[in-house]
PDB file of C-alpha atoms in Angstrom:
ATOM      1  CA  UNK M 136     -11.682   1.254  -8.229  1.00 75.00           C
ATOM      2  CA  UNK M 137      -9.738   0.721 -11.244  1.00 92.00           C
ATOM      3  CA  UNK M 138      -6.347   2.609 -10.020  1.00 94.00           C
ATOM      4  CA  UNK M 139      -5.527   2.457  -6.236  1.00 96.00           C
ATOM      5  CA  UNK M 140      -2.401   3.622  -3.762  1.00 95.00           C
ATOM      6  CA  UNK M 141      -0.487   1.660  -1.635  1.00 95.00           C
ATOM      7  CA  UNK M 142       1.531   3.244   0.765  1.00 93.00           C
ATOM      8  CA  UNK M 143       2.926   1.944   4.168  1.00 93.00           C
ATOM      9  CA  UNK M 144       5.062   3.511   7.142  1.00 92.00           C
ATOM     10  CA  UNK M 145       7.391   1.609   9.170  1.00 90.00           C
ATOM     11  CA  UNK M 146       6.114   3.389  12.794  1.00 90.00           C
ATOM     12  CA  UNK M 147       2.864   4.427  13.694  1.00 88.00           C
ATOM     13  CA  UNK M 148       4.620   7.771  14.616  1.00 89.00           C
ATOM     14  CA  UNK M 149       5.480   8.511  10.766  1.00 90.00           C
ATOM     15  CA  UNK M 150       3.167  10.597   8.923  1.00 85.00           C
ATOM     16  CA  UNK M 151       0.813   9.144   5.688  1.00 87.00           C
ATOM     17  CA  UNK M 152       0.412  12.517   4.420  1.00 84.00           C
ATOM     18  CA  UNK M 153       3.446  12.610   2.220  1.00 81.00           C
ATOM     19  CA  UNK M 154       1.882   9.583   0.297  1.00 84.00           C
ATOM     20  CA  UNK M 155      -1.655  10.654   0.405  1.00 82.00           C
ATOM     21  CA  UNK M 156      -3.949  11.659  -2.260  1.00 80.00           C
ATOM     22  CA  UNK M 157      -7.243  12.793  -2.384  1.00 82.00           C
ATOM     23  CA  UNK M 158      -8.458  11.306  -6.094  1.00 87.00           C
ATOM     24  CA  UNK M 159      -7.725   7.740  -5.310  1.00 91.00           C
ATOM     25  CA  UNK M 160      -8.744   4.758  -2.371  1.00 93.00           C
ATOM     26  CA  UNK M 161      -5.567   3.759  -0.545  1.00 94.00           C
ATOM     27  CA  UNK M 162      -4.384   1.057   1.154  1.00 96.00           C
ATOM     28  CA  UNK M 163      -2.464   2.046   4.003  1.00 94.00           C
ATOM     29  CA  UNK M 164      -0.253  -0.591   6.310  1.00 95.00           C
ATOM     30  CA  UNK M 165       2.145   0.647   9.374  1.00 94.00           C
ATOM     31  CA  UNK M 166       4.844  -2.275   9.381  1.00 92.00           C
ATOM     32  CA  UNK M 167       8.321  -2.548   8.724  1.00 89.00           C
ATOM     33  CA  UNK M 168       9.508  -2.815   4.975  1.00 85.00           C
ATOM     34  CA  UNK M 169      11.289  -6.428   5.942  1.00 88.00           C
ATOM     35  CA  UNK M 170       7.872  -7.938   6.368  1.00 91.00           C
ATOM     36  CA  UNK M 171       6.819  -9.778   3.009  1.00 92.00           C
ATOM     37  CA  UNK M 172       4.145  -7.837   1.437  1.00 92.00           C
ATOM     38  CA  UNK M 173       1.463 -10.721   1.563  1.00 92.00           C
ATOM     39  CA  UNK M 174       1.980 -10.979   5.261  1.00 94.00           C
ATOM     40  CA  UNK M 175       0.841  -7.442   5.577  1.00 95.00           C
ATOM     41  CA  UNK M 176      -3.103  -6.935   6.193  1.00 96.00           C
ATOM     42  CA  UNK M 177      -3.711  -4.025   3.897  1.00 96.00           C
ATOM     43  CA  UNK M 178      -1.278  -5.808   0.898  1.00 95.00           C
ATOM     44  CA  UNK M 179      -3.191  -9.209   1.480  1.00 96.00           C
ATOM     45  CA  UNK M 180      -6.549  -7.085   1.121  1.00 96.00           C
ATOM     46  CA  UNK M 181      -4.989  -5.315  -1.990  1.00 96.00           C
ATOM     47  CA  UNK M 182      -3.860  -8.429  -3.531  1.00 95.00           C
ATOM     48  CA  UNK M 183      -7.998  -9.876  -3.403  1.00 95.00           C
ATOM     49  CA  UNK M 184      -9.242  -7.041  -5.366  1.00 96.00           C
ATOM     50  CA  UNK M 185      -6.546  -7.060  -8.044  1.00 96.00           C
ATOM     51  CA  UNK M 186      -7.397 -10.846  -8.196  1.00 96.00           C
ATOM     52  CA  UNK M 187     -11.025 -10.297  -8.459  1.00 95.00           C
ATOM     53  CA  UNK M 188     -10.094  -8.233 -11.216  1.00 95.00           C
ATOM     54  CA  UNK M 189     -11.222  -5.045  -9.547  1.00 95.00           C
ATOM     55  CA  UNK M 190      -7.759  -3.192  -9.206  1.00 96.00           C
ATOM     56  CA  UNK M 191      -5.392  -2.590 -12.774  1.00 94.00           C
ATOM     57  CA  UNK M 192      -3.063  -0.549 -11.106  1.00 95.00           C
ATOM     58  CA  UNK M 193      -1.350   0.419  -7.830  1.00 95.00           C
ATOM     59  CA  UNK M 194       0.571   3.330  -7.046  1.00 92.00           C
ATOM     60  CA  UNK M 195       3.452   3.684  -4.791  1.00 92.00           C
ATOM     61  CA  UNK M 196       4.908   6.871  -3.879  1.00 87.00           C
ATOM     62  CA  UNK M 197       8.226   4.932  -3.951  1.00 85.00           C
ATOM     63  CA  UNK M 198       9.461   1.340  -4.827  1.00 86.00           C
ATOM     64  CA  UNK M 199      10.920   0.733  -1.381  1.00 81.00           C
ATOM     65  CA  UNK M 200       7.136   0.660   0.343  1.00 86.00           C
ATOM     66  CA  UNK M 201       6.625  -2.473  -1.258  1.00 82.00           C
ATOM     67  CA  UNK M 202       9.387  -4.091   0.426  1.00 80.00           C
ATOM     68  CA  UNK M 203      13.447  -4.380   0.791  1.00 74.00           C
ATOM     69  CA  UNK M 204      13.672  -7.611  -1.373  1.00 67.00           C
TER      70      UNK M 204
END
């Protein structure tokens, strides 16, 4: 799981699909962008693995799903 995609919504009524691919495992939160990015479950989850060592790159269809700040 060398490369992996983040990608978050704000709503639970937005669609993923615009961010999805097929060829890698994603990590997919539904919060709003103001919340800091290790307070968010699937970020905190993210943020083990690339610790462990097992992630050496994430993906983001844009900048702004990481956060506003």
């Amino acid at each position: 799981m060398e490369q992996v995609k983040y990608i978050r919504v704000s709503t639970k009524e937005q669609n993923t699909s615009r961010q999805e691919t097929n060829d890698l495992e994603q990590f997919i939160d539904v919060c709003s962008g103001s919340i800091p990015f290790m307070e968010r479950p699937q970020a905190k989850e993210l943020m083990g693995y690339i610790q462990e060592g097992d992630v050496s790159h994430v993906i983001v269809q844009s900048i702004d799903r990481l956060g506003r700040n």
